[in-house]
mmCIF file of C-alpha atoms and ligand atoms in Angstrom:
data_model
loop_
_atom_site.group_PDB
_atom_site.id
_atom_site.type_symbol
_atom_site.label_atom_id
_atom_site.label_comp_id
_atom_site.label_asym_id
_atom_site.label_seq_id
_atom_site.Cartn_x
_atom_site.Cartn_y
_atom_site.Cartn_z
ATOM 1 C CA MET I 22 16.048 -19.376 197.864
ATOM 2 C CA ASN I 23 16.700 -16.469 199.626
ATOM 3 C CA ARG I 24 18.078 -14.269 195.908
ATOM 4 C CA GLY I 25 18.891 -11.165 197.821
ATOM 5 C CA ALA I 26 15.896 -9.215 196.978
ATOM 6 C CA ILE I 27 12.989 -8.420 199.758
ATOM 7 C CA ALA I 28 10.191 -7.219 198.297
ATOM 8 C CA GLN I 29 8.417 -5.966 201.564
ATOM 9 C CA ILE I 30 4.411 -6.346 200.957
ATOM 10 C CA SER I 31 1.839 -4.012 203.153
ATOM 11 C CA LEU I 32 -0.660 -5.475 203.996
ATOM 12 C CA HIS I 33 -2.044 -2.683 205.826
ATOM 13 C CA ALA I 34 -1.934 -0.396 202.866
ATOM 14 C CA ILE I 35 -3.721 -4.099 201.035
ATOM 15 C CA ALA I 36 -6.410 -3.491 204.277
ATOM 16 C CA HIS I 37 -6.558 0.382 203.093
ATOM 17 C CA ASN I 38 -7.648 -0.616 199.439
ATOM 18 C CA LEU I 39 -10.026 -3.000 200.234
ATOM 19 C CA ARG I 40 -11.552 -0.140 202.109
ATOM 20 C CA THR I 41 -12.154 2.240 199.127
ATOM 21 C CA LEU I 42 -12.907 -0.377 197.227
ATOM 22 C CA LYS I 43 -15.264 -1.477 199.617
ATOM 23 C CA LYS I 44 -17.120 2.259 199.724
ATOM 24 C CA ILE I 45 -16.693 2.708 196.748
ATOM 25 C CA VAL I 46 -18.202 0.080 195.440
ATOM 26 C CA GLN I 47 -20.419 0.558 198.549
ATOM 27 C CA ASP I 48 -20.414 -2.826 200.536
ATOM 28 C CA LEU I 49 -20.423 -5.235 197.595
ATOM 29 C CA PRO I 50 -19.849 -9.194 198.168
ATOM 30 C CA ILE I 51 -16.040 -8.383 197.171
ATOM 31 C CA ILE I 52 -14.226 -11.001 194.963
ATOM 32 C CA ALA I 53 -10.954 -10.278 195.779
ATOM 33 C CA VAL I 54 -8.586 -11.793 193.342
ATOM 34 C CA VAL I 55 -5.952 -13.317 195.026
ATOM 35 C CA LYS I 56 -4.404 -15.177 191.800
ATOM 36 C CA ALA I 57 -0.756 -15.683 190.653
ATOM 37 C CA ASP I 58 0.357 -15.042 194.568
ATOM 38 C CA ALA I 59 -1.779 -12.425 194.650
ATOM 39 C CA TYR I 60 -0.547 -10.812 192.276
ATOM 40 C CA GLY I 61 3.232 -12.317 193.529
ATOM 41 C CA HIS I 62 2.232 -10.270 196.585
ATOM 42 C CA GLY I 63 1.874 -13.691 198.506
ATOM 43 C CA ALA I 64 -1.151 -15.535 198.479
ATOM 44 C CA VAL I 65 -1.895 -16.611 202.103
ATOM 45 C CA GLU I 66 -1.093 -13.901 204.165
ATOM 46 C CA VAL I 67 -2.569 -11.965 201.497
ATOM 47 C CA SER I 68 -5.573 -13.985 201.843
ATOM 48 C CA LYS I 69 -5.907 -14.175 205.813
ATOM 49 C CA LYS I 70 -5.527 -10.275 206.408
ATOM 50 C CA ILE I 71 -8.256 -9.586 203.453
ATOM 51 C CA THR I 72 -10.199 -13.146 205.067
ATOM 52 C CA SER I 73 -9.967 -10.781 207.721
ATOM 53 C CA GLU I 74 -10.690 -7.183 207.220
ATOM 54 C CA GLY I 75 -14.444 -8.460 206.006
ATOM 55 C CA THR I 76 -14.129 -9.853 201.653
ATOM 56 C CA SER I 77 -16.950 -12.594 200.666
ATOM 57 C CA PHE I 78 -14.843 -14.289 197.991
ATOM 58 C CA LEU I 79 -11.476 -15.352 197.585
ATOM 59 C CA ALA I 80 -10.897 -16.212 193.763
ATOM 60 C CA VAL I 81 -7.726 -17.921 192.756
ATOM 61 C CA ALA I 82 -7.053 -19.405 188.979
ATOM 62 C CA PHE I 83 -5.930 -22.700 189.942
ATOM 63 C CA VAL I 84 -6.840 -25.478 191.974
ATOM 64 C CA SER I 85 -3.591 -25.779 193.841
ATOM 65 C CA GLU I 86 -3.896 -22.853 194.125
ATOM 66 C CA ALA I 87 -6.624 -22.589 196.508
ATOM 67 C CA VAL I 88 -5.873 -25.936 198.316
ATOM 68 C CA GLN I 89 -2.677 -23.841 199.598
ATOM 69 C CA LEU I 90 -5.096 -20.689 200.778
ATOM 70 C CA ARG I 91 -7.663 -24.739 202.293
ATOM 71 C CA ASN I 92 -3.689 -25.552 204.333
ATOM 72 C CA ALA I 93 -3.084 -22.067 205.957
ATOM 73 C CA GLY I 94 -6.642 -22.243 207.221
ATOM 74 C CA ILE I 95 -8.259 -20.251 204.846
ATOM 75 C CA GLN I 96 -12.175 -20.696 205.027
ATOM 76 C CA SER I 97 -13.658 -18.204 202.925
ATOM 77 C CA PRO I 98 -15.433 -19.549 199.797
ATOM 78 C CA ILE I 99 -12.790 -19.667 196.761
ATOM 79 C CA LEU I 100 -13.675 -20.170 193.953
ATOM 80 C CA VAL I 101 -11.359 -21.434 190.989
ATOM 81 C CA LEU I 102 -11.238 -19.605 187.872
ATOM 82 C CA PHE I 103 -9.474 -21.808 185.429
ATOM 83 C CA ASP I 104 -8.770 -25.296 186.712
ATOM 84 C CA ARG I 105 -11.240 -28.254 184.636
ATOM 85 C CA GLU I 106 -8.599 -30.942 186.503
ATOM 86 C CA ASN I 107 -8.601 -31.858 189.670
ATOM 87 C CA LEU I 108 -12.715 -32.686 190.105
ATOM 88 C CA ASP I 109 -12.481 -34.517 193.758
ATOM 89 C CA GLU I 110 -9.770 -31.333 195.180
ATOM 90 C CA TYR I 111 -12.808 -29.387 194.310
ATOM 91 C CA PHE I 112 -15.074 -31.801 196.658
ATOM 92 C CA ASP I 113 -12.614 -32.372 199.380
ATOM 93 C CA PHE I 114 -12.226 -28.683 199.907
ATOM 94 C CA HIS I 115 -15.500 -27.199 199.259
ATOM 95 C CA LEU I 116 -14.209 -25.436 196.186
ATOM 96 C CA ILE I 117 -16.030 -23.458 193.632
ATOM 97 C CA PRO I 118 -15.610 -24.204 190.332
ATOM 98 C CA VAL I 119 -15.777 -21.664 187.518
ATOM 99 C CA ILE I 120 -17.620 -23.839 184.183
ATOM 100 C CA SER I 121 -16.610 -22.647 181.063
ATOM 101 C CA ASP I 122 -18.308 -25.389 178.732
ATOM 102 C CA ILE I 123 -20.432 -28.519 178.940
ATOM 103 C CA LYS I 124 -18.555 -31.119 178.723
ATOM 104 C CA THR I 125 -16.591 -29.607 182.135
ATOM 105 C CA ALA I 126 -20.283 -29.257 183.319
ATOM 106 C CA GLU I 127 -21.373 -32.498 182.986
ATOM 107 C CA SER I 128 -18.243 -33.896 184.276
ATOM 108 C CA PHE I 129 -18.731 -32.373 187.363
ATOM 109 C CA SER I 130 -22.368 -33.254 187.698
ATOM 110 C CA GLN I 131 -21.118 -37.047 187.464
ATOM 111 C CA MET I 132 -18.963 -36.903 190.738
ATOM 112 C CA ALA I 133 -21.179 -35.239 192.227
ATOM 113 C CA ARG I 134 -23.405 -37.193 191.920
ATOM 114 C CA LYS I 135 -21.418 -40.538 193.265
ATOM 115 C CA ARG I 136 -20.241 -38.990 195.290
ATOM 116 C CA SER I 137 -23.674 -37.769 196.646
ATOM 117 C CA ALA I 138 -23.089 -34.113 196.910
ATOM 118 C CA GLU I 139 -23.849 -30.343 195.548
ATOM 119 C CA VAL I 140 -21.230 -28.218 194.362
ATOM 120 C CA PRO I 141 -22.101 -24.781 193.825
ATOM 121 C CA VAL I 142 -20.862 -23.701 190.541
ATOM 122 C CA HIS I 143 -20.767 -20.258 188.958
ATOM 123 C CA ILE I 144 -20.828 -20.325 184.802
ATOM 124 C CA LYS I 145 -18.177 -18.089 183.069
ATOM 125 C CA ILE I 146 -20.450 -15.828 179.736
ATOM 126 C CA ASP I 147 -17.329 -15.188 176.952
ATOM 127 C CA THR I 148 -19.501 -11.907 175.869
ATOM 128 C CA GLY I 149 -16.749 -10.533 174.643
ATOM 129 C CA MET I 150 -13.000 -11.387 176.034
ATOM 130 C CA GLY I 151 -12.977 -14.483 173.249
ATOM 131 C CA ARG I 152 -11.059 -16.066 176.045
ATOM 132 C CA LEU I 153 -13.063 -18.860 178.165
ATOM 133 C CA GLY I 154 -16.676 -19.259 178.365
ATOM 134 C CA LEU I 155 -20.050 -20.349 176.718
ATOM 135 C CA ARG I 156 -20.786 -18.127 173.645
ATOM 136 C CA GLY I 157 -23.136 -17.335 170.610
ATOM 137 C CA LYS I 158 -25.863 -18.549 170.111
ATOM 138 C CA ASN I 159 -26.534 -21.680 172.107
ATOM 139 C CA VAL I 160 -25.347 -19.556 174.931
ATOM 140 C CA ILE I 161 -28.676 -20.019 177.318
ATOM 141 C CA HIS I 162 -29.372 -23.192 175.697
ATOM 142 C CA ASP I 163 -26.167 -24.220 177.146
ATOM 143 C CA LEU I 164 -26.578 -22.165 180.062
ATOM 144 C CA ILE I 165 -30.161 -24.074 181.069
ATOM 145 C CA THR I 166 -28.470 -27.417 180.225
ATOM 146 C CA ILE I 167 -25.891 -26.561 182.679
ATOM 147 C CA SER I 168 -28.667 -25.682 184.978
ATOM 148 C CA GLU I 169 -30.535 -29.485 184.972
ATOM 149 C CA LEU I 170 -27.728 -31.162 185.449
ATOM 150 C CA GLY I 171 -28.091 -33.301 188.735
ATOM 151 C CA GLY I 172 -25.834 -32.768 191.232
ATOM 152 C CA ILE I 173 -25.198 -28.782 190.589
ATOM 153 C CA ARG I 174 -26.121 -25.442 191.636
ATOM 154 C CA VAL I 175 -25.624 -22.686 189.577
ATOM 155 C CA ASP I 176 -25.330 -19.600 191.919
ATOM 156 C CA GLY I 177 -23.260 -17.385 190.307
ATOM 157 C CA LEU I 178 -22.257 -16.439 186.616
ATOM 158 C CA LEU I 179 -19.984 -13.973 185.105
ATOM 159 C CA SER I 180 -17.763 -12.377 182.616
ATOM 160 C CA HIS I 181 -15.045 -10.504 181.253
ATOM 161 C CA PHE I 182 -14.386 -6.897 180.278
ATOM 162 C CA SER I 183 -11.777 -7.444 177.705
ATOM 163 C CA GLU I 184 -10.585 -3.705 177.975
ATOM 164 C CA ALA I 185 -8.264 -3.267 180.452
ATOM 165 C CA ASP I 186 -8.044 0.552 180.593
ATOM 166 C CA LEU I 187 -11.813 1.860 180.267
ATOM 167 C CA ALA I 188 -10.420 4.994 178.281
ATOM 168 C CA ASP I 189 -13.426 4.479 175.496
ATOM 169 C CA ARG I 190 -16.241 2.456 176.764
ATOM 170 C CA SER I 191 -17.948 1.139 174.000
ATOM 171 C CA TYR I 192 -17.147 -2.027 173.615
ATOM 172 C CA ALA I 193 -17.599 -2.880 177.606
ATOM 173 C CA ASN I 194 -21.634 -1.476 177.413
ATOM 174 C CA ARG I 195 -22.014 -4.198 174.743
ATOM 175 C CA GLN I 196 -20.594 -6.963 177.063
ATOM 176 C CA LEU I 197 -22.199 -5.674 179.604
ATOM 177 C CA LYS I 198 -26.368 -5.612 177.956
ATOM 178 C CA LYS I 199 -24.991 -8.877 176.583
ATOM 179 C CA PHE I 200 -24.263 -9.824 180.067
ATOM 180 C CA ILE I 201 -27.510 -8.624 181.661
ATOM 181 C CA HIS I 202 -29.594 -10.617 178.901
ATOM 182 C CA ILE I 203 -28.365 -13.387 179.717
ATOM 183 C CA LYS I 204 -28.650 -13.156 183.064
ATOM 184 C CA LYS I 205 -32.261 -11.866 182.853
ATOM 185 C CA VAL I 206 -33.457 -14.692 180.584
ATOM 186 C CA LEU I 207 -31.353 -17.269 183.158
ATOM 187 C CA ILE I 208 -33.443 -15.944 185.978
ATOM 188 C CA GLU I 209 -36.711 -16.191 183.647
ATOM 189 C CA LYS I 210 -36.421 -19.745 182.851
ATOM 190 C CA THR I 211 -34.763 -21.582 185.856
ATOM 191 C CA LYS I 212 -36.411 -19.082 188.824
ATOM 192 C CA ARG I 213 -34.045 -18.788 190.869
ATOM 193 C CA PRO I 214 -31.293 -16.360 191.896
ATOM 194 C CA VAL I 215 -28.278 -15.980 190.644
ATOM 195 C CA PHE I 216 -25.740 -14.019 191.879
ATOM 196 C CA THR I 217 -23.898 -11.628 189.012
ATOM 197 C CA HIS I 218 -20.280 -9.999 188.330
ATOM 198 C CA ILE I 219 -18.430 -9.151 185.622
ATOM 199 C CA ALA I 220 -16.382 -6.050 187.030
ATOM 200 C CA ASN I 221 -12.638 -5.666 187.816
ATOM 201 C CA SER I 222 -9.877 -2.958 189.292
ATOM 202 C CA SER I 223 -10.617 -0.534 186.293
ATOM 203 C CA ALA I 224 -14.891 -1.467 186.036
ATOM 204 C CA ILE I 225 -15.223 0.133 189.540
ATOM 205 C CA LEU I 226 -12.712 3.310 189.166
ATOM 206 C CA THR I 227 -15.071 3.530 186.733
ATOM 207 C CA PHE I 228 -17.584 2.027 184.802
ATOM 208 C CA ARG I 229 -20.425 1.799 188.146
ATOM 209 C CA GLU I 230 -22.943 0.054 186.127
ATOM 210 C CA SER I 231 -21.380 -2.808 185.520
ATOM 211 C CA TYR I 232 -21.153 -3.570 189.636
ATOM 212 C CA LEU I 233 -24.266 -5.659 189.664
ATOM 213 C CA ASP I 234 -24.200 -7.932 192.989
ATOM 214 C CA GLY I 235 -20.476 -8.460 193.589
ATOM 215 C CA VAL I 236 -17.340 -7.436 192.552
ATOM 216 C CA ARG I 237 -13.340 -8.853 191.156
ATOM 217 C CA PRO I 238 -10.760 -6.150 192.094
ATOM 218 C CA GLY I 239 -7.516 -7.568 191.294
ATOM 219 C CA ILE I 240 -4.441 -5.264 190.631
ATOM 220 C CA ALA I 241 -6.069 -2.402 193.198
ATOM 221 C CA LEU I 242 -6.152 -4.490 196.235
ATOM 222 C CA TYR I 243 -2.321 -3.952 195.827
ATOM 223 C CA GLY I 244 -2.503 0.064 195.197
ATOM 224 C CA TYR I 245 -2.675 0.015 191.230
ATOM 225 C CA SER I 246 -4.785 1.656 188.913
ATOM 226 C CA PRO I 247 -4.787 0.586 185.676
ATOM 227 C CA LEU I 248 -5.880 3.861 184.494
ATOM 228 C CA LYS I 249 -4.013 5.684 185.778
ATOM 229 C CA GLU I 250 -1.664 7.151 183.274
ATOM 230 C CA LYS I 251 -4.753 6.801 181.050
ATOM 231 C CA LYS I 252 -6.087 9.615 183.088
ATOM 232 C CA LYS I 253 -5.623 12.559 180.391
ATOM 233 C CA LYS I 254 -6.369 10.704 177.824
ATOM 234 C CA LEU I 255 -9.767 10.009 179.734
ATOM 235 C CA GLN I 256 -11.133 13.298 180.077
ATOM 236 C CA LYS I 257 -10.446 14.082 176.066
ATOM 237 C CA ILE I 258 -12.116 11.679 174.834
ATOM 238 C CA PRO I 259 -14.789 13.199 174.018
ATOM 239 C CA GLY I 260 -18.808 11.453 174.941
ATOM 240 C CA THR I 261 -17.565 9.140 176.915
ATOM 241 C CA GLY I 262 -17.728 10.390 180.217
ATOM 242 C CA GLN I 263 -20.185 8.768 181.747
ATOM 243 C CA GLY I 264 -20.360 8.499 185.343
ATOM 244 C CA THR I 265 -16.515 8.512 185.895
ATOM 245 C CA ASN I 266 -15.467 8.837 189.670
ATOM 246 C CA ASN I 267 -12.188 8.274 190.309
ATOM 247 C CA LYS I 268 -11.895 11.320 191.769
ATOM 248 C CA ASN I 269 -10.123 11.154 194.873
ATOM 249 C CA ILE I 270 -9.628 7.469 195.133
ATOM 250 C CA GLU I 271 -6.235 6.808 197.095
ATOM 251 C CA LEU I 272 -4.904 3.308 196.086
ATOM 252 C CA ILE I 273 -1.501 2.589 198.672
ATOM 253 C CA PRO I 274 0.426 -0.072 196.471
ATOM 254 C CA ALA I 275 1.677 -2.468 199.029
ATOM 255 C CA MET I 276 5.567 -3.675 197.488
ATOM 256 C CA SER I 277 8.130 -2.740 197.657
ATOM 257 C CA ILE I 278 11.686 -4.012 196.147
ATOM 258 C CA LYS I 279 14.659 -3.240 197.543
ATOM 259 C CA THR I 280 18.390 -4.995 197.804
ATOM 260 C CA ARG I 281 22.147 -3.424 199.241
ATOM 261 C CA ILE I 282 24.699 -2.728 196.822
ATOM 262 C CA LEU I 283 27.543 -5.648 196.691
ATOM 263 C CA ALA I 284 30.297 -3.591 195.414
ATOM 264 C CA LEU I 285 31.777 -0.526 194.609
ATOM 265 C CA ARG I 286 34.022 0.243 192.626
ATOM 266 C CA SER I 287 35.609 3.883 190.985
ATOM 267 C CA VAL I 288 36.573 3.889 187.679
ATOM 268 C CA PRO I 289 37.702 5.645 184.520
ATOM 269 C CA ALA I 290 36.880 7.829 182.224
ATOM 270 C CA GLY I 291 35.952 5.622 179.659
ATOM 271 C CA THR I 292 35.073 2.070 181.336
ATOM 272 C CA PRO I 293 33.235 0.492 179.603
ATOM 273 C CA ILE I 294 29.889 -1.873 181.568
ATOM 274 C CA SER I 295 28.242 -4.911 180.801
ATOM 275 C CA TYR I 296 28.078 -7.166 178.351
ATOM 276 C CA GLY I 297 28.325 -5.839 174.686
ATOM 277 C CA ARG I 298 29.697 -2.046 176.291
ATOM 278 C CA THR I 299 26.220 -0.366 175.979
ATOM 279 C CA PHE I 300 27.150 2.324 178.337
ATOM 280 C CA ILE I 301 30.902 3.356 178.520
ATOM 281 C CA THR I 302 31.382 5.947 181.779
ATOM 282 C CA GLY I 303 32.392 10.019 180.510
ATOM 283 C CA LYS I 304 34.136 10.628 183.071
ATOM 284 C CA LYS I 305 35.428 9.032 186.857
ATOM 285 C CA SER I 306 32.828 7.449 187.993
ATOM 286 C CA LYS I 307 31.730 4.924 190.633
ATOM 287 C CA ILE I 308 29.731 2.303 190.154
ATOM 288 C CA GLY I 309 27.317 0.008 192.418
ATOM 289 C CA ILE I 310 27.262 -3.879 191.368
ATOM 290 C CA ILE I 311 23.926 -4.656 192.399
ATOM 291 C CA PRO I 312 23.007 -7.986 192.967
ATOM 292 C CA LEU I 313 19.847 -8.262 191.122
ATOM 293 C CA GLY I 314 18.902 -9.440 187.551
ATOM 294 C CA TYR I 315 16.343 -10.132 185.589
ATOM 295 C CA ALA I 316 16.058 -13.602 186.828
ATOM 296 C CA ASP I 317 14.970 -12.036 189.068
ATOM 297 C CA GLY I 318 12.543 -11.048 187.194
ATOM 298 C CA TYR I 319 13.953 -7.598 186.863
ATOM 299 C CA SER I 320 13.959 -7.336 183.213
ATOM 300 C CA ARG I 321 16.438 -6.313 180.997
ATOM 301 C CA LEU I 322 14.468 -3.676 178.770
ATOM 302 C CA PHE I 323 15.149 -2.367 181.503
ATOM 303 C CA SER I 324 19.545 -1.974 180.894
ATOM 304 C CA ASN I 325 20.133 1.406 180.592
ATOM 305 C CA LYS I 326 16.323 3.316 181.279
ATOM 306 C CA ALA I 327 15.936 2.294 184.435
ATOM 307 C CA GLU I 328 16.650 3.642 187.476
ATOM 308 C CA VAL I 329 17.123 2.623 191.426
ATOM 309 C CA LEU I 330 17.284 4.717 194.440
ATOM 310 C CA VAL I 331 20.366 5.037 196.523
ATOM 311 C CA GLY I 332 20.695 7.441 199.781
ATOM 312 C CA GLY I 333 17.462 9.397 198.594
ATOM 313 C CA LYS I 334 18.403 9.802 194.695
ATOM 314 C CA ARG I 335 17.480 8.408 192.093
ATOM 315 C CA VAL I 336 20.670 6.939 190.485
ATOM 316 C CA PRO I 337 20.378 4.857 186.302
ATOM 317 C CA VAL I 338 20.856 1.626 186.090
ATOM 318 C CA VAL I 339 24.001 1.337 183.550
ATOM 319 C CA GLY I 340 25.188 -1.153 180.815
ATOM 320 C CA ARG I 341 23.307 -4.385 180.701
ATOM 321 C CA VAL I 342 20.833 -6.194 183.147
ATOM 322 C CA CYS I 343 22.609 -9.491 183.675
ATOM 323 C CA MET I 344 21.360 -12.627 185.050
ATOM 324 C CA ASP I 345 21.901 -12.396 187.801
ATOM 325 C CA LEU I 346 23.488 -8.678 188.756
ATOM 326 C CA MET I 347 23.189 -5.267 187.058
ATOM 327 C CA MET I 348 25.753 -2.148 187.720
ATOM 328 C CA VAL I 349 24.462 1.644 188.859
ATOM 329 C CA ASP I 350 25.617 5.175 188.489
ATOM 330 C CA VAL I 351 26.373 6.300 191.865
ATOM 331 C CA THR I 352 28.451 8.981 191.199
ATOM 332 C CA ALA I 353 26.143 11.884 192.436
ATOM 333 C CA VAL I 354 25.876 9.955 195.664
ATOM 334 C CA SER I 355 27.859 10.936 198.495
ATOM 335 C CA ASN I 356 28.975 8.974 201.628
ATOM 336 C CA CYS I 357 27.185 6.186 199.368
ATOM 337 C CA ARG I 358 29.200 2.709 200.792
ATOM 338 C CA GLU I 359 29.348 -1.037 199.396
ATOM 339 C CA ASN I 360 25.866 -2.275 201.520
ATOM 340 C CA ASP I 361 24.183 0.592 201.586
ATOM 341 C CA GLU I 362 20.414 0.188 201.202
ATOM 342 C CA VAL I 363 18.518 0.169 196.813
ATOM 343 C CA ILE I 364 15.135 0.199 196.064
ATOM 344 C CA ILE I 365 14.443 -1.492 192.939
ATOM 345 C CA MET I 366 10.920 -0.448 193.551
ATOM 346 C CA GLY I 367 9.547 2.116 196.116
ATOM 347 C CA GLN I 368 9.701 4.677 198.202
ATOM 348 C CA GLN I 369 13.189 5.843 199.710
ATOM 349 C CA GLY I 370 13.256 9.921 201.669
ATOM 350 C CA LYS I 371 11.763 12.232 198.576
ATOM 351 C CA GLU I 372 12.112 9.362 195.519
ATOM 352 C CA MET I 373 9.092 7.090 194.562
ATOM 353 C CA ILE I 374 10.036 4.583 192.011
ATOM 354 C CA THR I 375 6.468 2.747 190.906
ATOM 355 C CA ALA I 376 5.520 -0.042 189.138
ATOM 356 C CA TYR I 377 3.583 2.346 186.702
ATOM 357 C CA GLU I 378 7.566 4.062 185.791
ATOM 358 C CA LEU I 379 9.291 0.438 185.598
ATOM 359 C CA ALA I 380 5.842 -1.033 183.109
ATOM 360 C CA LYS I 381 6.795 1.761 180.601
ATOM 361 C CA LYS I 382 10.210 1.906 180.114
ATOM 362 C CA ALA I 383 9.674 -2.099 179.696
ATOM 363 C CA HIS I 384 6.208 -1.635 177.682
ATOM 364 C CA THR I 385 4.251 -3.676 179.239
ATOM 365 C CA ILE I 386 1.719 -3.121 182.420
ATOM 366 C CA PRO I 387 2.471 -2.736 186.197
ATOM 367 C CA TYR I 388 0.514 -5.852 186.556
ATOM 368 C CA GLU I 389 3.479 -7.856 185.087
ATOM 369 C CA ILE I 390 5.722 -6.043 186.966
ATOM 370 C CA VAL I 391 4.290 -6.318 190.480
ATOM 371 C CA THR I 392 4.441 -10.697 189.644
ATOM 372 C CA THR I 393 7.206 -11.547 188.045
ATOM 373 C CA LEU I 394 9.008 -8.859 190.940
ATOM 374 C CA GLY I 395 7.509 -10.142 193.254
ATOM 375 C CA ILE I 396 6.767 -13.616 192.968
ATOM 376 C CA ARG I 397 10.929 -14.169 192.724
ATOM 377 C CA SER I 398 12.005 -12.435 195.754
ATOM 378 C CA GLN I 399 12.188 -12.978 199.367
ATOM 379 C CA ARG I 400 8.637 -11.930 201.230
ATOM 380 C CA VAL I 401 8.304 -10.090 203.797
ATOM 381 C CA TYR I 402 5.325 -8.731 205.936
ATOM 382 C CA VAL I 403 4.856 -4.802 207.280
HETATM 383 C C1 PLP M 548 -7.552 -11.533 186.675
HETATM 384 C C2 PLP M 548 -8.854 -11.753 187.450
HETATM 385 C C3 PLP M 548 -10.143 -10.731 187.404
HETATM 386 C C4 PLP M 548 -8.803 -8.856 188.493
HETATM 387 O O1 PLP M 548 -8.873 -8.265 187.093
HETATM 388 P P1 PLP M 548 -7.937 -6.789 188.186
HETATM 389 O O2 PLP M 548 -8.003 -5.844 185.943
HETATM 390 O O3 PLP M 548 -6.118 -6.977 188.220
HETATM 391 O O4 PLP M 548 -8.708 -6.408 188.155
HETATM 392 C C5 PLP M 548 -10.471 -10.918 187.231
HETATM 393 N N1 PLP M 548 -11.663 -11.258 186.708
HETATM 394 C C6 PLP M 548 -11.485 -12.793 186.249
HETATM 395 C C7 PLP M 548 -11.584 -13.757 185.650
HETATM 396 C C8 PLP M 548 -9.485 -12.075 186.367
HETATM 397 O O5 PLP M 548 -9.122 -13.605 184.861
#
């Protein structure tokens, strides 16, 4: 359904970001995370682009996402991070399950033997995220049990950092140590190599020691660093300057969100705008009605707070954001007309609105901004 908002996705930017990350990790294997429809950028198009640029694996959350990629002709190895159902499809579509418990491993083993097949799996270890993965004193024992099940081949071992921005490295260091220890013991016991990965975007940008055998970037592929807002703070914290190497890293945001002015109205001073009359014009004003609202993923928290770009200028969102509409004050834009382009996120002239800016205003992170806006807009690729 076309609700009016357009998400313009630059595949060139994504390719550039992938190349930048490859350079940083010196061509270690990349597991490109394309879950949540590639963070709102469109999993099929993004995956086609990045596999053509050379990426070792793709990673999605659910089997249905992987099947969508297979049906689009994508042949790269695909890691399915979280799905414990749809076992048949793992075999039918040659998907790699990430297994987090013995019970699921046994189900895969049974299915594999029934089909006289062998399924390559990656095992997840919970080193401190408190989410999925083998954990506690029995980790090694459980790992060995899984690796001895018939029909299963343990190719990989992964874990996930709890610290999103790694401003304080101490907890992440403990997680990494634990993980490396588990890897070592497993290899000693099984005498088989295992492909080990833990680094997400922020670790790639600041934590060289965590690269191991491959890295799993998500948000950085789409042009955002989880650290950017913390940069100054990061430098101020004493004793955390361990090999931070994120200078000169240029990531390009790949998504812009745009729409057009639906209607333009001139109103006198004292005119209340939108639900609850939270904004009242202070002078004679020109108000633009924009066909975009919280149903499009534009948070109601942006009411009277965010700005958009019209005619190369920043103009304020006035009054409450509605379900399908919102209002902006375009009094300062000369020659403003109905149907003029409105940039919700992205660049126009010299001005730019980033997902960082919007995230800050909605008390969230760029991840949520790009996924919500991207998934609900009509996408065009450039
Ligand atoms: C989402 C996700 C990633 C990517 O994280 P970013 O912070 O976006 O780089 C990596 N690994 C797992 C397990 C994830 O769920």
